[in-house]
Amino acid sequence: MKTTSTSRRDFLKVAATVSGGLWLGFNWQTADANALPLTALDAAGLADAPHNFNSFISIGTDGLITIFSPNPEVGQGIKTAFPMVVADELDADWARVRVEQAPLDTKRFERQAAGGSQSLRHSWTRLRQAGATARQMLVETAAARWNVPASECTTDKAVVFHKASNRKVSYGELATDAAKRPVPTNVTLKTPKQFTIIGKNMPNVDNKEILTGKPIYGIDFYREGMLFAMVQRPPAFGLKLKSVDAAAAKAMPGVTDIVTLKNGVAVVGKNTWAVKKAREKLKVEWEKINPDAPLDSTEGFDRQFKELLDKPGTVRRKDGDPDAAFASAARIIKAEYQCPMLAHSPLEPMNFFAHVRPDGVELVGSTQTPERARNDVAKLLGVAPETVSVNMTRMGGGFGRRLQADFAVEAAEVSSLVKAPVKVIWTREDDMNGGSYRPACRYRFEAALDKDNNLIGYKLRGVGVNVANSTREDNFPAGAVPNLLIDSHDVKSPVTTWAWRAPITNFLAFAEQAFLDEVAAAAGKDPIQFRLDLFAKAKSSPTGAVKYEVDRMEAVTRLVAEKSNWGKNPSVKQGFSVYFSHNSYVAQVAEVVQKNGKPVLQKIHAAADCGVVVSRSGALQQMKGGVVDGLGHALYGKLTLKDGAAEQRNFDAFRLIRMNEVPDVEVYFVENEKDPSGLGEPALPPTGAAVANAMFKATGTRLYNQPFAEQPGSPWKQNM
């Protein structure tokens, strides 16, 4: 399977050179996939396709099948999963399928973004419908050629068969005639039991390019004649540019220009090294945006968090009478949990190419939200968004950072000032100090038990930096507790915070699930049975809305308990966690054993219900990657601020998990026929609690704050 990067114009040129063949366009903007309007076009007519057709399946006379894919590839495997869905319904020969990356086209595509683990969930039925429609047209064409009923024909690997007469014909041979047939308005989709490609292990379509170093990432992009730029940004949040002396920098070899931006200074030149060395020669003065306000620091946030947790916040959900429940409780359990800011730290630092011309603007690079990049650039330059084109490259990581567009806007601003094509590149230090961080948060939990150790009351108060709501008030155990109160506070700051992989839940899940374990222990109940009892209450006698599927949450809980032999080996200390996020359910059991007198995290079992698994090998890697990412940041992740500046500027200070610290990870999937849901993020949130709960069983020490390595009694402390 081959993949290439091309523009839509190039794609149409290729189409026009194909002799005959079937081109099937389908409308990605249709909300009801069952009413999906489809039109068959021959190659000669493709360039004149109706404007409401904006993505195309092609079947060439040579049998090559192509899908023009709109979603950004950030490592989640969507360029593999999308064509797998189409190819399965089409009964294609997988070896003859390829996918082309689409540029931004808001008239033809819907939701051209990579975020929230929603790409496949959003496109699942549309892709199936398109593949099944093309298959039916090919079958009808073959049946007419043979003068037999279409119902007697079957398909396999891009070939139509009529077994009764022992005849067969390839899709490529049928494609031109099929293009002339009317498009069926109703087609039958396969049942999951009929899938032949979906659910199988398939290598990522970009594997060869990745392993052989082909230029497929944004940082690889090069255009003959382009310039390179690096920007000197404020060294701390809350500062603005006061003055700049660029004389020494301008005299450096390879420098072509130095321009002042809205809040920074860009050094432009012939190569990255030249502009990096010249930037070091800049003499820049900065001043406070608010002269009377101190620059924010981690210590200052901590003080505000503690103060606000003692004050009622904005109520997010209230069920029953929490005050009465706590007043009558036989026992009350309280705990607080806190997490620091985190940098996204993708392997590929921020970069983007821009060419601002009188007739339009061209943008090329790694972005999770190409439409945002286009609109923000258009606003900056005062031009119509339609004059801005965005071509997407593969991303070397994003984790939410590339949902923003500041780096694209920066490139466009520099290009507009120097009147030339420019590529802006950030260093790792730029990325760490000028990023948009996972917001620091603090939570207070309270639980009320009656005399029979039943959970009768539950309170959660959250506070975070630039987080309007630091809770997920409708997540479990909401609905399973008769009296519940959840509220929150927001601390405003000039420090930029943003979505970080599995926003909010990346830490909240740890706090919630660690607290529920502590409550289960106080009630004298097994942690898993304690949750199963709550699930039963949410089903039989729910309080308020239950916005998660209890049966699915229970299913992953029972699956991971079975696979991990929960509680059956006294020498293995186990910790449990279960969480619902991004429409998927993940339960985990972490295992700690004693080695040389020390507790060692040996294994993590992870069970997921994400509906139909499309690319099994891809799903497996998403699960394992999420677990390892969640573990590493729970153990070591920390970014602190002093006087508005990050104290960790590179990986020597921003500690990541190391390969020898990664435990064995076993993954299991609940097999069902539900539509696919998210998987890029859901495996991360439950990990911290499963590990912390297991470590408590092994050491008797509960972990309340992250990173774990900084907590007293932590077995990872010496590794920080």
PDB file of N, CA and C in Angstrom, residues 512-560:
ATOM      1  N   GLU A 512      -9.924  10.709  40.763  1.00  0.00           N
ATOM      2  CA  GLU A 512     -11.210  10.063  41.029  1.00  0.00           C
ATOM      3  C   GLU A 512     -11.042   8.593  41.398  1.00  0.00           C
ATOM      4  N   GLN A 513     -10.240   7.891  40.596  1.00  0.00           N
ATOM      5  CA  GLN A 513     -10.119   6.444  40.798  1.00  0.00           C
ATOM      6  C   GLN A 513      -9.237   6.100  42.002  1.00  0.00           C
ATOM      7  N   ALA A 514      -8.263   6.941  42.305  1.00  0.00           N
ATOM      8  CA  ALA A 514      -7.470   6.731  43.522  1.00  0.00           C
ATOM      9  C   ALA A 514      -8.331   6.985  44.753  1.00  0.00           C
ATOM     10  N   PHE A 515      -9.187   8.011  44.673  1.00  0.00           N
ATOM     11  CA  PHE A 515     -10.064   8.311  45.806  1.00  0.00           C
ATOM     12  C   PHE A 515     -11.094   7.197  46.022  1.00  0.00           C
ATOM     13  N   LEU A 516     -11.670   6.682  44.952  1.00  0.00           N
ATOM     14  CA  LEU A 516     -12.649   5.604  45.096  1.00  0.00           C
ATOM     15  C   LEU A 516     -12.011   4.366  45.725  1.00  0.00           C
ATOM     16  N   ASP A 517     -10.741   4.127  45.445  1.00  0.00           N
ATOM     17  CA  ASP A 517     -10.054   3.016  46.101  1.00  0.00           C
ATOM     18  C   ASP A 517      -9.927   3.261  47.598  1.00  0.00           C
ATOM     19  N   GLU A 518      -9.635   4.510  47.950  1.00  0.00           N
ATOM     20  CA  GLU A 518      -9.518   4.845  49.370  1.00  0.00           C
ATOM     21  C   GLU A 518     -10.870   4.705  50.072  1.00  0.00           C
ATOM     22  N   VAL A 519     -11.938   5.084  49.391  1.00  0.00           N
ATOM     23  CA  VAL A 519     -13.280   4.928  49.957  1.00  0.00           C
ATOM     24  C   VAL A 519     -13.627   3.445  50.092  1.00  0.00           C
ATOM     25  N   ALA A 520     -13.280   2.649  49.083  1.00  0.00           N
ATOM     26  CA  ALA A 520     -13.550   1.212  49.150  1.00  0.00           C
ATOM     27  C   ALA A 520     -12.826   0.589  50.339  1.00  0.00           C
ATOM     28  N   ALA A 521     -11.573   1.017  50.557  1.00  0.00           N
ATOM     29  CA  ALA A 521     -10.810   0.486  51.693  1.00  0.00           C
ATOM     30  C   ALA A 521     -11.464   0.884  53.011  1.00  0.00           C
ATOM     31  N   ALA A 522     -11.937   2.127  53.090  1.00  0.00           N
ATOM     32  CA  ALA A 522     -12.602   2.584  54.313  1.00  0.00           C
ATOM     33  C   ALA A 522     -13.888   1.803  54.564  1.00  0.00           C
ATOM     34  N   ALA A 523     -14.545   1.386  53.475  1.00  0.00           N
ATOM     35  CA  ALA A 523     -15.785   0.619  53.602  1.00  0.00           C
ATOM     36  C   ALA A 523     -15.524  -0.868  53.792  1.00  0.00           C
ATOM     37  N   GLY A 524     -14.249  -1.270  53.728  1.00  0.00           N
ATOM     38  CA  GLY A 524     -13.898  -2.669  53.891  1.00  0.00           C
ATOM     39  C   GLY A 524     -14.329  -3.536  52.726  1.00  0.00           C
ATOM     40  N   LYS A 525     -14.305  -2.969  51.505  1.00  0.00           N
ATOM     41  CA  LYS A 525     -14.774  -3.696  50.330  1.00  0.00           C
ATOM     42  C   LYS A 525     -13.657  -3.844  49.293  1.00  0.00           C
ATOM     43  N   ASP A 526     -13.730  -4.909  48.519  1.00  0.00           N
ATOM     44  CA  ASP A 526     -12.810  -5.106  47.404  1.00  0.00           C
ATOM     45  C   ASP A 526     -12.998  -3.960  46.406  1.00  0.00           C
ATOM     46  N   PRO A 527     -11.915  -3.378  45.900  1.00  0.00           N
ATOM     47  CA  PRO A 527     -12.042  -2.212  45.013  1.00  0.00           C
ATOM     48  C   PRO A 527     -12.895  -2.465  43.771  1.00  0.00           C
ATOM     49  N   ILE A 528     -12.735  -3.630  43.158  1.00  0.00           N
ATOM     50  CA  ILE A 528     -13.531  -3.905  41.960  1.00  0.00           C
ATOM     51  C   ILE A 528     -14.984  -4.155  42.330  1.00  0.00           C
ATOM     52  N   GLN A 529     -15.217  -4.931  43.381  1.00  0.00           N
ATOM     53  CA  GLN A 529     -16.597  -5.192  43.783  1.00  0.00           C
ATOM     54  C   GLN A 529     -17.290  -3.908  44.217  1.00  0.00           C
ATOM     55  N   PHE A 530     -16.546  -3.004  44.833  1.00  0.00           N
ATOM     56  CA  PHE A 530     -17.098  -1.714  45.246  1.00  0.00           C
ATOM     57  C   PHE A 530     -17.649  -0.964  44.037  1.00  0.00           C
ATOM     58  N   ARG A 531     -16.896  -0.975  42.940  1.00  0.00           N
ATOM     59  CA  ARG A 531     -17.352  -0.289  41.726  1.00  0.00           C
ATOM     60  C   ARG A 531     -18.504  -1.045  41.063  1.00  0.00           C
ATOM     61  N   LEU A 532     -18.423  -2.365  41.056  1.00  0.00           N
ATOM     62  CA  LEU A 532     -19.517  -3.147  40.474  1.00  0.00           C
ATOM     63  C   LEU A 532     -20.832  -2.876  41.207  1.00  0.00           C
ATOM     64  N   ASP A 533     -20.761  -2.706  42.509  1.00  0.00           N
ATOM     65  CA  ASP A 533     -21.961  -2.390  43.281  1.00  0.00           C
ATOM     66  C   ASP A 533     -22.511  -1.017  42.890  1.00  0.00           C
ATOM     67  N   LEU A 534     -21.609  -0.068  42.640  1.00  0.00           N
ATOM     68  CA  LEU A 534     -22.048   1.252  42.202  1.00  0.00           C
ATOM     69  C   LEU A 534     -22.654   1.188  40.804  1.00  0.00           C
ATOM     70  N   PHE A 535     -22.066   0.361  39.922  1.00  0.00           N
ATOM     71  CA  PHE A 535     -22.654   0.187  38.588  1.00  0.00           C
ATOM     72  C   PHE A 535     -24.089  -0.326  38.715  1.00  0.00           C
ATOM     73  N   ALA A 536     -24.280  -1.270  39.601  1.00  0.00           N
ATOM     74  CA  ALA A 536     -25.614  -1.850  39.793  1.00  0.00           C
ATOM     75  C   ALA A 536     -26.613  -0.781  40.235  1.00  0.00           C
ATOM     76  N   LYS A 537     -26.166   0.135  41.101  1.00  0.00           N
ATOM     77  CA  LYS A 537     -27.049   1.218  41.542  1.00  0.00           C
ATOM     78  C   LYS A 537     -27.363   2.168  40.395  1.00  0.00           C
ATOM     79  N   ALA A 538     -26.353   2.443  39.559  1.00  0.00           N
ATOM     80  CA  ALA A 538     -26.567   3.343  38.426  1.00  0.00           C
ATOM     81  C   ALA A 538     -27.571   2.756  37.438  1.00  0.00           C
ATOM     82  N   LYS A 539     -27.659   1.423  37.385  1.00  0.00           N
ATOM     83  CA  LYS A 539     -28.625   0.777  36.498  1.00  0.00           C
ATOM     84  C   LYS A 539     -30.004   0.640  37.130  1.00  0.00           C
ATOM     85  N   SER A 540     -30.045   0.204  38.377  1.00  0.00           N
ATOM     86  CA  SER A 540     -31.333  -0.115  39.000  1.00  0.00           C
ATOM     87  C   SER A 540     -32.028   1.089  39.617  1.00  0.00           C
ATOM     88  N   SER A 541     -31.243   1.997  40.201  1.00  0.00           N
ATOM     89  CA  SER A 541     -31.857   3.161  40.859  1.00  0.00           C
ATOM     90  C   SER A 541     -30.971   4.390  40.670  1.00  0.00           C
ATOM     91  N   PRO A 542     -30.835   4.860  39.424  1.00  0.00           N
ATOM     92  CA  PRO A 542     -29.950   6.003  39.161  1.00  0.00           C
ATOM     93  C   PRO A 542     -30.476   7.298  39.779  1.00  0.00           C
ATOM     94  N   THR A 543     -29.538   8.159  40.153  1.00  0.00           N
ATOM     95  CA  THR A 543     -29.883   9.493  40.646  1.00  0.00           C
ATOM     96  C   THR A 543     -29.417  10.503  39.610  1.00  0.00           C
ATOM     97  N   GLY A 544     -30.353  11.216  39.003  1.00  0.00           N
ATOM     98  CA  GLY A 544     -29.981  12.150  37.958  1.00  0.00           C
ATOM     99  C   GLY A 544     -29.610  11.429  36.678  1.00  0.00           C
ATOM    100  N   ALA A 545     -29.031  12.168  35.770  1.00  0.00           N
ATOM    101  CA  ALA A 545     -28.681  11.615  34.463  1.00  0.00           C
ATOM    102  C   ALA A 545     -27.468  10.689  34.564  1.00  0.00           C
ATOM    103  N   VAL A 546     -27.518   9.591  33.829  1.00  0.00           N
ATOM    104  CA  VAL A 546     -26.372   8.687  33.690  1.00  0.00           C
ATOM    105  C   VAL A 546     -25.905   8.804  32.239  1.00  0.00           C
ATOM    106  N   LYS A 547     -24.784   9.471  32.033  1.00  0.00           N
ATOM    107  CA  LYS A 547     -24.333   9.797  30.680  1.00  0.00           C
ATOM    108  C   LYS A 547     -23.181   8.909  30.203  1.00  0.00           C
ATOM    109  N   TYR A 548     -23.045   7.776  30.815  1.00  0.00           N
ATOM    110  CA  TYR A 548     -22.115   6.750  30.348  1.00  0.00           C
ATOM    111  C   TYR A 548     -22.915   5.451  30.293  1.00  0.00           C
ATOM    112  N   GLU A 549     -22.446   4.502  29.482  1.00  0.00           N
ATOM    113  CA  GLU A 549     -23.150   3.229  29.354  1.00  0.00           C
ATOM    114  C   GLU A 549     -22.633   2.279  30.432  1.00  0.00           C
ATOM    115  N   VAL A 550     -23.464   2.050  31.413  1.00  0.00           N
ATOM    116  CA  VAL A 550     -23.045   1.268  32.575  1.00  0.00           C
ATOM    117  C   VAL A 550     -22.623  -0.140  32.173  1.00  0.00           C
ATOM    118  N   ASP A 551     -23.371  -0.767  31.279  1.00  0.00           N
ATOM    119  CA  ASP A 551     -23.049  -2.134  30.878  1.00  0.00           C
ATOM    120  C   ASP A 551     -21.661  -2.227  30.250  1.00  0.00           C
ATOM    121  N   ARG A 552     -21.286  -1.224  29.476  1.00  0.00           N
ATOM    122  CA  ARG A 552     -19.968  -1.245  28.815  1.00  0.00           C
ATOM    123  C   ARG A 552     -18.855  -1.012  29.840  1.00  0.00           C
ATOM    124  N   MET A 553     -19.122  -0.152  30.801  1.00  0.00           N
ATOM    125  CA  MET A 553     -18.137   0.098  31.851  1.00  0.00           C
ATOM    126  C   MET A 553     -17.954  -1.156  32.707  1.00  0.00           C
ATOM    127  N   GLU A 554     -19.053  -1.823  32.954  1.00  0.00           N
ATOM    128  CA  GLU A 554     -18.984  -3.070  33.719  1.00  0.00           C
ATOM    129  C   GLU A 554     -18.267  -4.156  32.930  1.00  0.00           C
ATOM    130  N   ALA A 555     -18.475  -4.184  31.612  1.00  0.00           N
ATOM    131  CA  ALA A 555     -17.867  -5.223  30.776  1.00  0.00           C
ATOM    132  C   ALA A 555     -16.338  -5.140  30.779  1.00  0.00           C
ATOM    133  N   VAL A 556     -15.788  -3.920  30.657  1.00  0.00           N
ATOM    134  CA  VAL A 556     -14.326  -3.805  30.661  1.00  0.00           C
ATOM    135  C   VAL A 556     -13.776  -4.114  32.048  1.00  0.00           C
ATOM    136  N   THR A 557     -14.537  -3.777  33.079  1.00  0.00           N
ATOM    137  CA  THR A 557     -14.117  -4.092  34.450  1.00  0.00           C
ATOM    138  C   THR A 557     -14.013  -5.598  34.649  1.00  0.00           C
ATOM    139  N   ARG A 558     -15.017  -6.316  34.228  1.00  0.00           N
ATOM    140  CA  ARG A 558     -15.004  -7.775  34.399  1.00  0.00           C
ATOM    141  C   ARG A 558     -13.954  -8.430  33.506  1.00  0.00           C
ATOM    142  N   LEU A 559     -13.757  -7.876  32.309  1.00  0.00           N
ATOM    143  CA  LEU A 559     -12.764  -8.459  31.405  1.00  0.00           C
ATOM    144  C   LEU A 559     -11.357  -8.326  31.968  1.00  0.00           C
ATOM    145  N   VAL A 560     -10.996  -7.143  32.458  1.00  0.00           N
ATOM    146  CA  VAL A 560      -9.644  -6.967  32.971  1.00  0.00           C
ATOM    147  C   VAL A 560      -9.445  -7.733  34.276  1.00  0.00           C
TER     148      VAL A 560
END
